[in-house]
Short mmCIF file of C-alpha atoms (C1' of nucleotides) in Angstrom, two decimals:
data_model
loop_
_atom_site.label_atom_id
_atom_site.label_comp_id
_atom_site.label_asym_id
_atom_site.label_seq_id
_atom_site.Cartn_x
_atom_site.Cartn_y
_atom_site.Cartn_z
CA UNK A 185 -7.26 -12.48 19.73
CA UNK A 186 -7.27 -13.18 16.01
CA UNK A 187 -9.23 -15.67 13.94
CA UNK A 188 -5.99 -17.28 12.82
CA UNK A 189 -4.84 -17.90 16.39
CA UNK A 190 -8.27 -19.19 17.37
CA UNK A 191 -8.22 -21.79 14.62
CA UNK A 192 -4.92 -23.02 15.99
CA UNK A 193 -5.93 -23.05 19.65
CA UNK A 194 -9.70 -23.39 19.98
CA UNK A 195 -9.30 -26.73 21.76
CA UNK A 196 -7.70 -25.04 24.72
CA UNK A 197 -9.76 -21.86 24.54
CA UNK A 198 -13.12 -23.40 25.46
CA UNK A 199 -15.29 -21.09 27.52
CA UNK A 200 -12.57 -18.49 27.69
CA UNK A 201 -13.63 -14.93 27.13
CA UNK A 202 -12.12 -13.36 24.06
CA UNK A 203 -12.44 -10.17 22.01
CA UNK A 204 -12.37 -10.10 18.22
CA UNK A 205 -12.38 -7.30 15.64
CA UNK A 206 -13.47 -7.99 12.08
CA UNK A 207 -15.83 -7.46 9.17
CA UNK A 208 -19.18 -9.10 8.49
CA UNK A 209 -18.95 -11.45 5.50
CA UNK A 210 -22.46 -12.84 5.86
CA UNK A 211 -25.34 -12.42 8.27
CA UNK A 212 -28.34 -14.66 8.96
CA UNK A 213 -30.58 -12.94 11.48
CA UNK A 214 -33.63 -14.65 12.95
CA UNK A 215 -36.27 -13.58 15.42
CA UNK A 216 -34.48 -13.91 18.73
CA UNK A 217 -30.94 -14.83 17.64
CA UNK A 218 -28.67 -14.68 14.62
CA UNK A 219 -25.44 -15.78 12.99
CA UNK A 220 -22.63 -13.58 11.72
CA UNK A 221 -19.73 -14.87 9.64
CA UNK A 222 -16.86 -12.69 10.78
CA UNK A 223 -13.55 -12.33 8.96
CA UNK A 224 -10.73 -10.43 10.57
CA UNK A 225 -8.22 -10.66 7.73
CA UNK A 226 -5.80 -12.89 9.57
CA UNK A 227 -7.17 -16.12 8.22
CA UNK A 228 -8.91 -17.37 5.09
CA UNK A 229 -11.81 -18.86 7.04
CA UNK A 230 -14.50 -16.85 8.75
CA UNK A 231 -15.66 -17.51 12.27
CA UNK A 232 -19.34 -17.91 13.14
CA UNK A 233 -20.55 -15.54 15.83
CA UNK A 234 -23.83 -16.55 17.47
CA UNK A 235 -25.79 -13.86 19.28
CA UNK A 236 -29.16 -13.85 20.97
CA UNK A 237 -31.64 -11.45 22.45
CA UNK A 238 -31.11 -12.44 26.06
CA UNK A 239 -27.41 -11.53 26.05
CA UNK A 240 -27.38 -8.34 23.97
CA UNK A 241 -28.94 -5.01 24.99
CA UNK A 242 -28.46 -3.76 21.42
CA UNK A 243 -29.95 -6.89 19.84
CA UNK A 244 -32.15 -4.97 17.38
CA UNK A 245 -29.19 -2.89 16.18
CA UNK A 246 -26.98 -5.95 15.66
CA UNK A 247 -29.82 -7.80 13.97
CA UNK A 248 -29.82 -5.11 11.27
CA UNK A 249 -26.05 -5.21 10.71
CA UNK A 250 -25.29 -5.32 7.01
CA UNK A 251 -22.57 -7.18 5.17
CA UNK A 252 -19.29 -5.27 5.16
CA UNK A 253 -19.76 -3.65 8.58
CA UNK A 254 -16.89 -3.73 11.07
CA UNK A 255 -17.56 -5.11 14.54
CA UNK A 256 -16.04 -5.58 17.96
CA UNK A 257 -17.18 -8.91 19.40
CA UNK A 258 -16.79 -10.12 22.96
CA UNK A 259 -17.74 -13.66 23.75
CA UNK A 260 -16.61 -17.15 24.55
CA UNK A 261 -15.32 -19.99 22.41
CA UNK A 262 -17.62 -22.97 22.15
CA UNK A 263 -16.71 -26.23 20.42
CA UNK A 264 -19.35 -27.48 17.98
CA UNK A 265 -18.21 -30.90 16.78
CA UNK A 266 -21.63 -31.73 15.29
CA UNK A 267 -21.74 -28.72 12.94
CA UNK A 268 -19.93 -27.75 9.73
CA UNK A 269 -17.50 -25.53 11.67
CA UNK A 270 -15.41 -26.94 14.54
CA UNK A 271 -16.19 -24.07 16.92
CA UNK A 272 -18.02 -20.76 17.14
CA UNK A 273 -18.24 -17.66 19.30
CA UNK A 274 -21.11 -17.15 21.72
CA UNK A 275 -21.39 -13.38 21.81
CA UNK A 276 -21.92 -11.51 25.06
CA UNK A 277 -21.32 -8.04 23.67
CA UNK A 278 -21.18 -6.77 20.10
CA UNK A 279 -20.40 -3.18 19.12
CA UNK A 280 -20.71 -1.80 15.61
CA UNK A 281 -17.42 -0.06 14.85
CA UNK A 282 -18.37 1.03 11.36
CA UNK A 283 -21.72 0.52 9.66
CA UNK A 284 -21.91 -0.54 6.00
CA UNK A 285 -24.32 1.27 3.68
CA UNK A 286 -27.14 -0.37 1.74
CA UNK A 287 -25.26 -0.13 -1.53
CA UNK A 288 -22.19 -2.15 -0.45
CA UNK A 289 -21.23 -3.78 -3.74
CA UNK A 290 -19.70 -7.01 -2.41
CA UNK A 291 -22.35 -9.63 -1.80
CA UNK A 292 -22.19 -13.19 -0.55
CA UNK A 293 -22.32 -14.52 -4.10
CA UNK A 294 -20.13 -14.92 -7.11
CA UNK A 295 -19.01 -11.69 -8.80
CA UNK A 296 -17.36 -11.36 -12.17
CA UNK A 297 -13.64 -10.55 -12.20
CA UNK A 298 -14.35 -7.55 -14.41
CA UNK A 299 -16.78 -6.08 -11.89
CA UNK A 300 -14.35 -6.62 -9.04
CA UNK A 301 -11.52 -4.93 -10.95
CA UNK A 302 -13.65 -1.82 -11.03
CA UNK A 303 -13.97 -2.11 -7.24
CA UNK A 304 -10.32 -2.85 -6.56
CA UNK A 305 -10.52 -1.07 -3.20
CA UNK A 306 -13.14 -3.57 -2.00
CA UNK A 307 -12.30 -6.74 -3.87
CA UNK A 308 -9.69 -7.78 -1.32
CA UNK A 309 -12.65 -8.61 0.95
CA UNK A 310 -13.75 -11.48 -1.26
CA UNK A 311 -12.67 -15.07 -0.84
CA UNK A 312 -10.81 -15.10 -4.13
CA UNK A 313 -8.75 -12.00 -3.48
CA UNK A 314 -8.19 -12.83 0.17
CA UNK A 315 -6.58 -16.02 -1.08
CA UNK A 316 -4.64 -14.45 -3.96
CA UNK A 317 -3.14 -11.62 -1.97
CA UNK A 318 -2.21 -13.72 1.01
CA UNK A 319 -0.42 -16.08 -1.35
CA UNK A 320 1.23 -13.03 -2.93
CA UNK A 321 2.55 -11.95 0.45
CA UNK A 322 3.78 -15.44 1.29
CA UNK A 323 5.45 -15.73 -2.10
CA UNK A 324 7.33 -12.48 -1.49
CA UNK A 325 8.65 -13.90 1.74
CA UNK A 326 9.46 -17.26 0.16
CA UNK A 327 11.61 -15.54 -2.45
CA UNK A 328 13.58 -13.50 0.06
CA UNK A 329 13.97 -16.58 2.21
CA UNK A 330 15.23 -18.66 -0.71
CA UNK A 331 17.99 -16.20 -1.54
CA UNK A 332 18.85 -15.16 1.99
CA UNK A 333 19.20 -18.82 3.00
CA UNK A 334 21.86 -19.08 0.29
CA UNK A 335 23.72 -15.94 1.38
CA UNK A 336 22.65 -13.86 -1.60
CA UNK A 337 22.83 -10.10 -1.06
CA UNK A 338 19.68 -8.15 -1.83
CA UNK A 339 20.16 -4.83 -3.56
CA UNK A 340 17.61 -2.15 -4.27
CA UNK A 341 18.36 -1.31 -7.87
CA UNK A 342 17.36 2.22 -8.91
CA UNK A 343 13.80 2.97 -9.98
CA UNK A 344 14.88 6.03 -11.93
CA UNK A 345 17.50 5.55 -14.60
CA UNK A 346 19.09 7.79 -17.18
CA UNK A 347 19.94 4.89 -19.42
CA UNK A 348 17.58 4.07 -22.25
CA UNK A 349 19.98 1.46 -23.54
CA UNK A 350 18.68 -1.48 -21.59
CA UNK A 351 16.90 -2.61 -24.69
CA UNK A 352 13.81 -3.87 -22.92
CA UNK A 353 11.03 -1.91 -24.49
CA UNK A 354 9.24 1.42 -24.18
CA UNK A 355 9.97 3.47 -21.08
CA UNK A 356 8.07 5.99 -19.00
CA UNK A 357 9.83 9.32 -18.95
CA UNK A 358 10.45 11.06 -15.63
CA UNK A 359 10.71 14.82 -15.76
CA UNK A 360 10.14 17.98 -13.75
CA UNK A 361 10.05 20.12 -16.88
CA UNK A 362 6.84 21.89 -17.81
CA UNK A 363 5.65 19.55 -20.54
CA UNK A 364 3.42 22.24 -22.04
CA UNK A 365 6.29 24.64 -22.38
CA UNK A 366 9.67 22.91 -22.06
CA UNK A 367 12.98 24.77 -22.36
CA UNK A 368 14.37 24.45 -25.87
CA UNK A 369 17.78 24.34 -27.38
CA UNK A 370 17.00 25.11 -30.99
CA UNK A 371 14.06 22.90 -31.91
CA UNK A 372 14.67 20.13 -29.41
CA UNK A 373 13.95 19.99 -25.70
CA UNK A 374 16.93 21.06 -23.58
CA UNK A 375 17.22 18.23 -21.06
CA UNK A 376 20.24 19.83 -19.41
CA UNK A 377 17.59 21.95 -17.67
CA UNK A 378 15.73 18.87 -16.42
CA UNK A 379 16.01 17.63 -12.83
CA UNK A 380 18.90 15.23 -13.44
CA UNK A 381 20.50 17.40 -16.10
CA UNK A 382 19.62 14.74 -18.64
CA UNK A 383 16.70 12.71 -19.86
CA UNK A 384 15.49 10.15 -17.28
CA UNK A 385 13.10 7.22 -17.24
CA UNK A 386 11.57 4.62 -14.95
CA UNK A 387 13.60 1.44 -14.93
CA UNK A 388 12.77 -1.52 -17.14
CA UNK A 389 15.27 -3.77 -15.42
CA UNK A 390 17.71 -3.75 -12.52
CA UNK A 391 19.95 -6.28 -14.17
CA UNK A 392 22.88 -4.07 -15.17
CA UNK A 393 23.23 -2.69 -11.66
CA UNK A 394 22.83 -6.20 -10.25
CA UNK A 395 25.75 -7.31 -12.42
CA UNK A 396 27.92 -4.61 -10.85
CA UNK A 397 26.99 -5.90 -7.38
CA UNK A 398 27.60 -9.51 -8.42
CA UNK A 399 31.18 -8.53 -9.19
CA UNK A 400 31.57 -7.61 -5.52
CA UNK A 401 29.24 -9.95 -3.60
CA UNK A 402 29.24 -12.91 -6.03
CA UNK A 403 25.58 -13.84 -5.50
CA UNK A 404 22.99 -11.06 -5.47
CA UNK A 405 19.36 -10.41 -6.29
CA UNK A 406 17.00 -7.53 -6.80
CA UNK A 407 13.30 -7.60 -6.03
CA UNK A 408 11.38 -4.52 -7.02
CA UNK A 409 9.01 -2.80 -9.37
CA UNK A 410 9.58 -2.46 -13.08
CA UNK A 411 7.84 -0.24 -15.58
CA UNK A 412 7.05 -0.78 -19.23
CA UNK A 413 5.16 1.68 -21.39
CA UNK A 414 4.07 -0.79 -24.06
CA UNK A 415 0.41 -0.55 -25.01
CA UNK A 416 -0.12 -4.23 -24.51
CA UNK A 417 -3.60 -5.63 -24.12
CA UNK A 418 -3.09 -9.16 -22.90
CA UNK A 419 -3.75 -11.22 -19.80
CA UNK A 420 -0.03 -11.40 -18.98
CA UNK A 421 1.14 -7.79 -19.36
CA UNK A 422 0.95 -4.88 -16.93
CA UNK A 423 2.58 -1.45 -17.07
CA UNK A 424 3.91 -1.79 -13.52
CA UNK A 425 5.00 -5.17 -12.27
CA UNK A 426 7.60 -6.76 -10.00
CA UNK A 427 10.67 -8.68 -10.99
CA UNK A 428 13.22 -10.75 -9.16
CA UNK A 429 16.62 -10.57 -10.81
CA UNK A 430 19.35 -12.76 -9.33
CA UNK A 431 22.85 -12.43 -10.68
CA UNK A 432 25.59 -14.97 -9.92
CA UNK A 433 29.33 -14.64 -10.56
CA UNK A 434 31.68 -17.49 -11.48
CA UNK A 435 28.70 -19.23 -13.06
CA UNK A 436 27.48 -20.31 -16.46
CA UNK A 437 24.10 -20.92 -18.10
CA UNK A 438 23.74 -24.37 -16.56
CA UNK A 439 24.28 -22.93 -13.06
CA UNK A 440 21.73 -20.28 -13.93
CA UNK A 441 19.10 -22.85 -14.89
CA UNK A 442 19.88 -24.96 -11.83
CA UNK A 443 19.28 -21.92 -9.66
CA UNK A 444 16.04 -21.02 -11.44
CA UNK A 445 14.70 -24.56 -11.18
CA UNK A 446 15.61 -24.89 -7.52
CA UNK A 447 14.04 -21.51 -6.80
CA UNK A 448 10.76 -22.27 -8.57
CA UNK A 449 10.39 -25.58 -6.76
CA UNK A 450 11.28 -24.20 -3.36
CA UNK A 451 9.03 -21.14 -3.46
CA UNK A 452 6.10 -23.25 -4.65
CA UNK A 453 6.80 -25.71 -1.86
CA UNK A 454 6.83 -22.88 0.67
CA UNK A 455 3.46 -21.57 -0.47
CA UNK A 456 1.95 -25.06 -0.45
CA UNK A 457 3.05 -25.48 3.13
CA UNK A 458 1.89 -22.08 4.38
CA UNK A 459 -1.28 -21.43 2.37
CA UNK A 460 -3.15 -24.71 2.51
CA UNK A 461 -6.61 -23.18 2.92
CA UNK A 462 -6.03 -20.65 0.16
CA UNK A 463 -4.70 -23.20 -2.31
CA UNK A 464 -7.52 -25.61 -1.49
CA UNK A 465 -9.99 -22.85 -2.33
CA UNK A 466 -8.17 -21.93 -5.56
CA UNK A 467 -7.98 -25.60 -6.47
CA UNK A 468 -11.73 -25.92 -6.06
CA UNK A 469 -13.00 -22.70 -7.63
CA UNK A 470 -10.28 -21.29 -9.90
CA UNK A 471 -8.23 -24.08 -11.43
CA UNK A 472 -9.24 -27.68 -11.09
CA UNK A 473 -6.12 -29.74 -10.57
CA UNK A 474 -4.04 -26.81 -9.33
CA UNK A 475 -2.66 -28.73 -6.36
CA UNK A 476 -1.78 -31.68 -8.53
CA UNK A 477 0.01 -29.36 -10.96
CA UNK A 478 2.03 -27.67 -8.23
CA UNK A 479 2.84 -31.00 -6.63
CA UNK A 480 4.13 -32.36 -9.91
CA UNK A 481 6.25 -29.25 -10.57
CA UNK A 482 7.92 -29.59 -7.19
CA UNK A 483 8.73 -33.22 -7.93
CA UNK A 484 9.59 -32.90 -11.61
CA UNK A 485 12.78 -32.29 -13.50
CA UNK A 486 12.27 -29.36 -15.83
CA UNK A 487 12.77 -30.11 -19.50
CA UNK A 488 15.73 -28.38 -21.14
CA UNK A 489 15.77 -27.98 -24.90
CA UNK A 490 17.54 -25.68 -27.31
CA UNK A 491 15.68 -23.19 -29.45
CA UNK A 492 16.55 -25.37 -32.45
CA UNK A 493 14.98 -28.42 -30.80
CA UNK A 494 11.93 -26.37 -29.84
CA UNK A 495 11.40 -25.32 -33.43
CA UNK A 496 11.78 -28.94 -34.55
CA UNK A 497 9.05 -29.99 -32.13
CA UNK A 498 6.82 -27.22 -33.47
CA UNK A 499 7.50 -28.06 -37.10
CA UNK A 500 6.53 -31.70 -36.59
CA UNK A 501 3.47 -30.84 -34.52
CA UNK A 502 0.07 -32.01 -35.72
CA UNK A 503 -1.52 -28.59 -35.48
CA UNK A 504 -1.05 -25.60 -37.77
CA UNK A 505 0.32 -22.34 -36.38
CA UNK A 506 -0.62 -18.88 -37.56
CA UNK A 507 3.03 -17.94 -37.29
CA UNK A 508 5.28 -20.51 -38.97
CA UNK A 509 7.99 -21.68 -36.53
CA UNK A 510 11.45 -20.63 -37.65
CA UNK A 511 15.01 -21.32 -36.50
CA UNK A 512 15.72 -17.63 -36.93
CA UNK A 513 12.70 -16.22 -35.13
CA UNK A 514 11.35 -15.70 -31.66
CA UNK A 515 8.68 -18.07 -30.40
CA UNK A 516 5.14 -16.75 -30.70
CA UNK A 517 2.68 -17.03 -27.84
CA UNK A 518 0.96 -19.96 -29.54
CA UNK A 519 4.34 -21.72 -29.80
CA UNK A 520 5.04 -21.24 -26.10
CA UNK A 521 1.63 -22.62 -25.27
CA UNK A 522 2.19 -25.64 -27.46
CA UNK A 523 5.58 -26.39 -25.91
CA UNK A 524 4.24 -26.03 -22.39
CA UNK A 525 1.48 -28.47 -23.26
CA UNK A 526 3.83 -30.80 -25.10
CA UNK A 527 5.97 -31.28 -21.99
CA UNK A 528 3.10 -30.70 -19.56
CA UNK A 529 5.70 -29.16 -17.24
CA UNK A 530 7.95 -26.13 -17.14
CA UNK A 531 10.48 -26.17 -19.96
CA UNK A 532 13.73 -24.25 -20.47
CA UNK A 533 14.45 -23.15 -24.02
CA UNK A 534 18.13 -22.31 -24.49
CA UNK A 535 20.62 -21.07 -27.09
CA UNK A 536 18.62 -18.54 -29.04
CA UNK A 537 19.54 -16.81 -32.32
CA UNK A 538 21.65 -13.81 -31.31
CA UNK A 539 19.81 -11.20 -33.38
CA UNK A 540 16.54 -11.59 -31.44
CA UNK A 541 18.15 -11.38 -28.00
CA UNK A 542 19.80 -8.64 -25.96
CA UNK A 543 23.35 -7.38 -26.52
CA UNK A 544 24.64 -8.52 -23.12
CA UNK A 545 23.98 -12.22 -23.64
CA UNK A 546 27.07 -14.36 -24.08
CA UNK A 547 27.91 -15.31 -27.63
CA UNK A 548 28.18 -19.07 -28.14
CA UNK A 549 31.10 -20.64 -30.00
CA UNK A 550 28.92 -21.12 -33.09
CA UNK A 551 28.88 -17.31 -33.39
CA UNK A 552 25.16 -17.45 -34.19
CA UNK A 553 23.41 -18.19 -30.91
CA UNK A 554 23.66 -16.76 -27.42
CA UNK A 555 23.63 -18.50 -24.04
CA UNK A 556 20.10 -17.42 -23.20
CA UNK A 557 17.29 -19.33 -21.53
CA UNK A 558 13.56 -18.78 -21.18
CA UNK A 559 11.42 -20.79 -18.79
CA UNK A 560 7.98 -21.42 -20.22
CA UNK A 561 5.11 -22.69 -18.12
CA UNK A 562 1.52 -23.54 -19.00
CA UNK A 563 -0.91 -20.60 -18.68
CA UNK A 564 1.46 -17.83 -17.58
CA UNK A 565 3.80 -18.25 -20.56
CA UNK A 566 7.34 -17.03 -20.14
CA UNK A 567 7.95 -16.44 -16.44
CA UNK A 568 11.73 -16.44 -16.50
CA UNK A 569 14.16 -15.00 -19.02
CA UNK A 570 17.84 -15.22 -18.36
CA UNK A 571 21.29 -15.69 -19.80
CA UNK A 572 24.94 -16.08 -19.22
CA UNK A 573 26.35 -12.57 -19.61
CA UNK A 574 29.06 -11.64 -22.07
CA UNK A 575 32.13 -11.26 -19.86
CA UNK A 576 34.64 -10.57 -22.67
CA UNK A 577 35.23 -6.86 -23.14
CA UNK A 578 35.97 -6.99 -26.88
CA UNK A 579 33.08 -9.28 -27.71
CA UNK A 580 30.65 -7.19 -25.63
CA UNK A 581 31.79 -3.98 -27.30
CA UNK A 582 31.38 -5.54 -30.74
CA UNK A 583 27.90 -6.80 -29.87
CA UNK A 584 26.87 -3.34 -28.66
CA UNK A 585 28.01 -1.83 -31.93
CA UNK A 586 26.18 -4.52 -33.94
CA UNK A 587 22.97 -3.81 -32.05
CA UNK A 588 23.27 -0.02 -32.01
CA UNK A 589 23.63 0.25 -28.26
CA UNK A 590 25.40 3.45 -27.18
CA UNK A 591 28.61 2.20 -25.57
CA UNK A 592 29.51 5.63 -24.16
CA UNK A 593 26.42 5.62 -21.95
CA UNK A 594 27.29 2.15 -20.71
CA UNK A 595 31.00 2.60 -20.21
CA UNK A 596 30.51 1.80 -16.53
CA UNK A 597 28.98 -1.52 -17.59
CA UNK A 598 31.90 -2.23 -19.91
CA UNK A 599 34.29 -1.36 -17.08
CA UNK A 600 33.07 -4.39 -15.15
CA UNK A 601 34.80 -6.47 -17.86
CA UNK A 602 38.02 -4.51 -17.41
CA UNK A 603 38.52 -4.97 -13.69
CA UNK A 604 38.44 -8.62 -12.74
CA UNK A 605 35.74 -9.89 -15.05
CA UNK A 606 34.09 -13.23 -14.32
CA UNK A 607 31.86 -15.57 -16.19
CA UNK A 608 28.46 -14.77 -14.71
CA UNK A 609 24.78 -15.28 -15.32
CA UNK A 610 21.36 -14.26 -14.10
CA UNK A 611 17.70 -14.20 -14.85
CA UNK A 612 14.55 -12.19 -14.36
CA UNK A 613 11.50 -13.78 -12.81
CA UNK A 614 8.19 -12.07 -13.48
CA UNK A 615 6.80 -12.12 -9.95
CA UNK A 616 3.20 -11.49 -10.97
CA UNK A 617 3.30 -14.19 -13.63
CA UNK A 618 4.72 -16.63 -11.11
CA UNK A 619 1.80 -15.77 -8.87
CA UNK A 620 -0.63 -16.42 -11.72
CA UNK A 621 0.94 -19.82 -12.19
CA UNK A 622 0.72 -20.68 -8.48
CA UNK A 623 -2.85 -19.44 -7.95
CA UNK A 624 -4.29 -20.49 -11.31
CA UNK A 625 -5.64 -16.97 -11.82
CA UNK A 626 -5.62 -16.35 -15.57
CA UNK A 627 -5.32 -12.55 -15.69
CA UNK A 628 -2.36 -10.57 -14.35
CA UNK A 629 -4.76 -7.77 -13.37
CA UNK A 630 -6.21 -10.11 -10.76
CA UNK A 631 -2.95 -10.87 -8.97
CA UNK A 632 -1.83 -7.23 -8.60
CA UNK A 633 -3.54 -5.25 -5.82
CA UNK A 634 -4.12 -2.12 -7.90
CA UNK A 635 -3.02 -2.94 -11.42
CA UNK A 636 -1.78 -0.40 -13.95
CA UNK A 637 -2.43 -1.08 -17.62
CA UNK A 638 -2.78 1.24 -20.62
CA UNK A 639 -5.64 3.69 -19.99
CA UNK A 640 -6.11 2.35 -16.47
CA UNK A 641 -4.53 4.13 -13.51
CA UNK A 642 -7.49 4.33 -11.13
CA UNK A 643 -7.09 3.81 -7.39
"C1'" G B 182 -1.94 -0.96 -33.27
"C1'" C B 183 -5.27 -5.15 -35.55
"C1'" C B 184 -9.45 -8.77 -35.16
"C1'" U B 185 -13.67 -10.16 -32.31
"C1'" C B 186 -17.64 -10.18 -28.56
"C1'" A B 187 -20.32 -7.35 -25.16
"C1'" G B 188 -22.63 -2.84 -22.46
"C1'" U B 189 -30.51 -3.42 -19.76
"C1'" A B 190 -31.98 -2.46 -11.63
"C1'" G B 191 -26.45 -2.39 -6.72
"C1'" C B 192 -24.80 -7.63 -8.96
"C1'" U B 193 -25.66 -11.87 -12.60
"C1'" C B 194 -28.58 -11.97 -16.70
"C1'" A B 195 -33.41 -12.58 -19.88
"C1'" G B 196 -36.01 -9.43 -23.35
"C1'" C B 197 -33.43 -7.71 -29.25
"C1'" U B 198 -37.19 -11.18 -36.42
"C1'" G B 199 -39.17 -2.75 -34.06
"C1'" G B 200 -45.35 -2.41 -31.21
"C1'" U B 201 -49.34 -1.55 -24.44
"C1'" U B 202 -46.77 0.12 -18.43
"C1'" A B 203 -38.91 -3.24 -19.67
"C1'" G B 204 -38.65 -8.59 -16.43
"C1'" A B 205 -36.26 -12.74 -13.15
"C1'" G B 206 -32.83 -14.42 -9.29
"C1'" C B 207 -29.67 -12.37 -5.70
"C1'" A B 208 -28.86 -7.71 -2.90
"C1'" C B 209 -31.71 -3.68 -0.29
"C1'" U B 210 -36.32 -2.16 2.93
"C1'" U B 211 -40.43 -4.22 5.95
"C1'" G B 212 -42.51 -8.52 8.14
"C1'" A B 213 -42.51 -14.08 9.58
"C1'" C B 214 -39.25 -17.77 11.67
"C1'" U B 215 -35.73 -20.96 18.48
"C1'" G B 216 -29.53 -23.47 15.07
"C1'" U B 217 -28.75 -20.87 10.34
"C1'" U B 218 -24.30 -22.28 6.80
"C1'" A B 219 -24.68 -18.19 -0.34
"C1'" A B 220 -30.70 -20.13 5.45
"C1'" U B 221 -35.91 -20.13 4.08
"C1'" C B 222 -40.89 -17.73 3.26
"C1'" A B 223 -44.08 -13.18 2.08
"C1'" A B 224 -44.58 -8.13 0.51
"C1'" G B 225 -42.31 -3.58 -1.19
"C1'" G B 226 -38.91 0.15 -3.27
"C1'" G B 227 -35.43 0.43 -7.20
"C1'" G B 228 -34.13 1.76 -14.59
"C1'" U B 229 -30.18 7.97 -18.50
"C1'" C B 230 -31.86 -0.03 -21.52
"C1'" C B 231 -23.36 3.08 -22.27
"C1'" U B 232 -23.28 8.14 -25.05
"C1'" A B 233 -24.46 11.10 -29.40
"C1'" G B 234 -26.66 11.25 -33.97
"C1'" G B 235 -29.85 8.77 -37.66
"C1'" U B 236 -34.02 5.57 -39.92
"C1'" U B 237 -39.30 5.03 -38.48
"C1'" C B 238 -46.03 6.62 -36.94
"C1'" G B 239 -43.18 4.09 -33.06
"C1'" A B 240 -36.28 2.10 -31.06
"C1'" A B 241 -33.66 -1.50 -25.27
"C1'" U B 242 -34.36 -3.86 -30.26
"C1'" C B 243 -32.28 -1.50 -36.83
"C1'" C B 244 -27.98 1.90 -38.89
"C1'" U B 245 -23.46 5.21 -38.05
"C1'" A B 246 -19.77 7.19 -34.88
"C1'" G B 247 -17.67 7.37 -30.16
"C1'" C B 248 -16.67 5.63 -25.07
"C1'" U B 249 -15.89 1.52 -21.71
"C1'" G B 250 -14.92 -3.56 -20.71
"C1'" G B 251 -13.82 -8.90 -22.05
"C1'" G B 252 -11.31 -12.44 -25.32
"C1'" G B 253 -7.62 -13.37 -29.29
"C1'" C B 254 -3.18 -11.42 -31.70
"C1'" G B 255 0.88 -7.94 -32.20
"C1'" C B 256 4.49 -4.99 -29.66
"C1'" C B 257 7.05 -6.64 -25.29
"C1'" A B 258 8.87 -9.45 -20.81
#
RNA sequence: GCCUCAGUAGCUCAGCUGGUUAGAGCACUUGACUGUUAAUCAAGGGGUCCUAGGUUCGAAUCCUAGCUGGGGCGCCA
């Protein structure tokens, strides 16, 4: 029996004998009886186990059970309509499976997030992280379900890549060479001796490979880890994070945004349906108004503005920005925050100046902007970045030259434009940022089970 | 990489204009308690005041450097 199943069926379980396994969340012993709040991980709520001296031969041992201990409980279900909880377990037999020591750091009280990060192996036993990580699991499923329901093909894009031309930031190198004494060819390291016969890195994006698959399966997506070696110290950056990267053929930027909007609404709706207890808790203790926010996103139409229009909004804003908004520049974090607040809803910003965006984005007819879109949301910032891809061989080649991207290394990518090219588009969704948005948790380190950030690779 | 704040008991924090033996709540240990809900009540144990230097008769407190963490920004997505 599990706590989750009991909460669904306690009406029909009355007086039936059941066995539960779980951990002690709280314990209130008294002279001849006591109460244990037991959590077995299957459900957000705990279950109250009542035990008393007359039914337990090991009463004194159980009475001394500390928080964190694991137990096996035999007993019967008893309805308690007059008490805070709808039912409880009358214990007939309790065995300590694993005792918890005196110095167990997790107490039945509020802990700081910083403290819990340093105890990442235990923090998943707290209410907050129970809620966050169950929502994380549900969100993973919701995303697969969304795409699978629409006949998208999932592909596992490679984690190791030889290309450093993806233009998405600093990469972690992967090597089997002896870094203290690498083989040399003249003064430089001889990578022909390395495992792959060339320099290799951890991927920063599965997009290019997804594009290749989209030219066979039409609608595809990746869902996997991504690695960035930037020394970023912010609440929204991690060195290892997960991305969802759909890629759709015979599609343009509008189709891309339609897909992104539909996806965001549907996956939020799924979580709201399947994580009621967790969201209610987050709504109460983490972000007041969370449920209202999610509800309104599901029922809203996302704003869609061009980069030019975004800058105009910023220029006419009441407040002063440290970075002056410019038609030629990227939006700063403070600009994104302002726009998110201005619309009080997710907002797509489209048609960005070409020189601040990646080489593969489709050049607009004005020759100055590209068919790119970012989705900005309050709190988590940019959670989606996407574009229509440049499907014209000559234009793509020219753009690569303009942006100093090595076209020889990416000949396979250019080939896709030679053999039955299609207009196509895609985007990358930062999974962990999406989770921040849905849970209201303000730091990405608190939505990743064991987060990796610069100078932090414990656990 | 830049700016800023912080580091005192297992946790959250007070003490910091230098001055006796560094405190509180929770947790822990022991005891009381026949229905508790972060139970309550009583007693007890528990300290490298982040580290290293320095100033001083005297440093948790002042100065310098470093380490660690938070927040803001940048890079980036």
